[in-house]
Amino acid sequence: MTLEIISAHEVMFKGEAESVTLPGVLGSFTVLRNHASLISVLNAGKVVFRTSEGREMSYDIKGGLADVDNNVVSVCIY
């Protein structure tokens, strides 16, 4: 699936990912390929993802929004 992590100032990551774990307001959740569509508000915490090469990466965020649709995960952070 395609993962895009963007802030008001820059595109922090855009590429293929195997999984993405996000700090949702109701708790942390993980998105995998073919996940159902959703929109979620994010709390402060870590966005953790595994690239298609198997490398684990993470970003600390203060909050944001996540949109999952058609194997595209768009994360807008602040």
PDB file of C-alpha atoms in Angstrom:
ATOM      1  CA  MET A   1       0.000   0.000   0.000  1.00  0.00           C
ATOM      2  CA  THR A   2       1.080   3.593  -0.461  1.00  0.00           C
ATOM      3  CA  LEU A   3       1.833   5.677   2.627  1.00  0.00           C
ATOM      4  CA  GLU A   4       2.029   9.473   2.621  1.00  0.00           C
ATOM      5  CA  ILE A   5       3.011  11.343   5.779  1.00  0.00           C
ATOM      6  CA  ILE A   6       2.769  15.092   5.320  1.00  0.00           C
ATOM      7  CA  SER A   7       3.002  18.182   7.513  1.00  0.00           C
ATOM      8  CA  ALA A   8       2.199  21.796   6.681  1.00  0.00           C
ATOM      9  CA  HIS A   9       5.862  22.276   5.747  1.00  0.00           C
ATOM     10  CA  GLU A  10       6.988  19.121   3.971  1.00  0.00           C
ATOM     11  CA  VAL A  11       6.316  15.619   2.736  1.00  0.00           C
ATOM     12  CA  MET A  12       8.012  13.532   5.411  1.00  0.00           C
ATOM     13  CA  PHE A  13       7.526  10.158   3.710  1.00  0.00           C
ATOM     14  CA  LYS A  14       5.926   8.900   0.519  1.00  0.00           C
ATOM     15  CA  GLY A  15       6.383   5.302  -0.545  1.00  0.00           C
ATOM     16  CA  GLU A  16       5.261   1.709  -0.199  1.00  0.00           C
ATOM     17  CA  ALA A  17       4.596   0.261   3.249  1.00  0.00           C
ATOM     18  CA  GLU A  18       3.641  -3.170   4.548  1.00  0.00           C
ATOM     19  CA  SER A  19       1.976  -1.893   7.746  1.00  0.00           C
ATOM     20  CA  VAL A  20       1.278   1.395   9.528  1.00  0.00           C
ATOM     21  CA  THR A  21       0.473   1.783  13.239  1.00  0.00           C
ATOM     22  CA  LEU A  22      -1.202   5.051  14.195  1.00  0.00           C
ATOM     23  CA  PRO A  23      -2.088   6.672  17.565  1.00  0.00           C
ATOM     24  CA  GLY A  24      -5.869   7.067  17.162  1.00  0.00           C
ATOM     25  CA  VAL A  25      -7.937   8.962  19.728  1.00  0.00           C
ATOM     26  CA  LEU A  26      -9.624   5.694  20.786  1.00  0.00           C
ATOM     27  CA  GLY A  27      -6.327   3.829  20.877  1.00  0.00           C
ATOM     28  CA  SER A  28      -3.539   2.711  18.627  1.00  0.00           C
ATOM     29  CA  PHE A  29      -4.499   0.842  15.441  1.00  0.00           C
ATOM     30  CA  THR A  30      -2.662  -0.867  12.608  1.00  0.00           C
ATOM     31  CA  VAL A  31      -3.464  -0.619   8.905  1.00  0.00           C
ATOM     32  CA  LEU A  32      -2.527  -3.416   6.503  1.00  0.00           C
ATOM     33  CA  ARG A  33      -3.096  -3.869   2.759  1.00  0.00           C
ATOM     34  CA  ASN A  34      -6.802  -3.976   1.782  1.00  0.00           C
ATOM     35  CA  HIS A  35      -7.913  -2.334   5.039  1.00  0.00           C
ATOM     36  CA  ALA A  36     -11.447  -0.923   5.089  1.00  0.00           C
ATOM     37  CA  SER A  37     -11.765   2.779   4.320  1.00  0.00           C
ATOM     38  CA  LEU A  38     -11.650   5.066   7.348  1.00  0.00           C
ATOM     39  CA  ILE A  39     -10.876   8.545   8.588  1.00  0.00           C
ATOM     40  CA  SER A  40      -9.442   9.008  12.085  1.00  0.00           C
ATOM     41  CA  VAL A  41      -8.253  11.830  14.306  1.00  0.00           C
ATOM     42  CA  LEU A  42      -4.781  11.122  15.732  1.00  0.00           C
ATOM     43  CA  ASN A  43      -3.445  11.871  19.202  1.00  0.00           C
ATOM     44  CA  ALA A  44       0.128  12.722  20.090  1.00  0.00           C
ATOM     45  CA  GLY A  45       2.326   9.645  19.806  1.00  0.00           C
ATOM     46  CA  LYS A  46       4.297   7.671  17.241  1.00  0.00           C
ATOM     47  CA  VAL A  47       3.473   6.736  13.667  1.00  0.00           C
ATOM     48  CA  VAL A  48       5.334   3.446  13.154  1.00  0.00           C
ATOM     49  CA  PHE A  49       5.542   1.747   9.767  1.00  0.00           C
ATOM     50  CA  ARG A  50       7.389  -1.026   7.979  1.00  0.00           C
ATOM     51  CA  THR A  51       8.555  -0.235   4.450  1.00  0.00           C
ATOM     52  CA  SER A  52       8.223  -2.731   1.619  1.00  0.00           C
ATOM     53  CA  GLU A  53      11.974  -3.412   2.101  1.00  0.00           C
ATOM     54  CA  GLY A  54      11.279  -4.509   5.692  1.00  0.00           C
ATOM     55  CA  ARG A  55      12.798  -1.444   7.379  1.00  0.00           C
ATOM     56  CA  GLU A  56      10.897  -0.121  10.419  1.00  0.00           C
ATOM     57  CA  MET A  57      10.600   3.661  10.679  1.00  0.00           C
ATOM     58  CA  SER A  58       8.741   6.008  13.029  1.00  0.00           C
ATOM     59  CA  TYR A  59       7.839   9.660  13.491  1.00  0.00           C
ATOM     60  CA  ASP A  60       6.758  11.397  16.693  1.00  0.00           C
ATOM     61  CA  ILE A  61       3.641  13.475  16.106  1.00  0.00           C
ATOM     62  CA  LYS A  62       1.623  15.968  18.136  1.00  0.00           C
ATOM     63  CA  GLY A  63      -1.623  14.924  16.439  1.00  0.00           C
ATOM     64  CA  GLY A  64      -3.276  14.906  13.051  1.00  0.00           C
ATOM     65  CA  LEU A  65      -5.649  13.074  10.730  1.00  0.00           C
ATOM     66  CA  ALA A  66      -5.419   9.773   8.881  1.00  0.00           C
ATOM     67  CA  ASP A  67      -7.344   8.769   5.767  1.00  0.00           C
ATOM     68  CA  VAL A  68      -7.306   5.161   4.532  1.00  0.00           C
ATOM     69  CA  ASP A  69      -8.841   4.413   1.134  1.00  0.00           C
ATOM     70  CA  ASN A  70      -8.050   1.999  -1.685  1.00  0.00           C
ATOM     71  CA  ASN A  71      -4.635   0.945  -0.300  1.00  0.00           C
ATOM     72  CA  VAL A  72      -3.543   4.572   0.171  1.00  0.00           C
ATOM     73  CA  VAL A  73      -2.871   5.791   3.726  1.00  0.00           C
ATOM     74  CA  SER A  74      -2.620   9.582   3.952  1.00  0.00           C
ATOM     75  CA  VAL A  75      -1.445  10.959   7.295  1.00  0.00           C
ATOM     76  CA  CYS A  76      -1.585  14.731   7.842  1.00  0.00           C
ATOM     77  CA  ILE A  77       0.353  15.637  10.974  1.00  0.00           C
ATOM     78  CA  TYR A  78       1.094  18.664  13.111  1.00  0.00           C
TER      79      TYR A  78
END
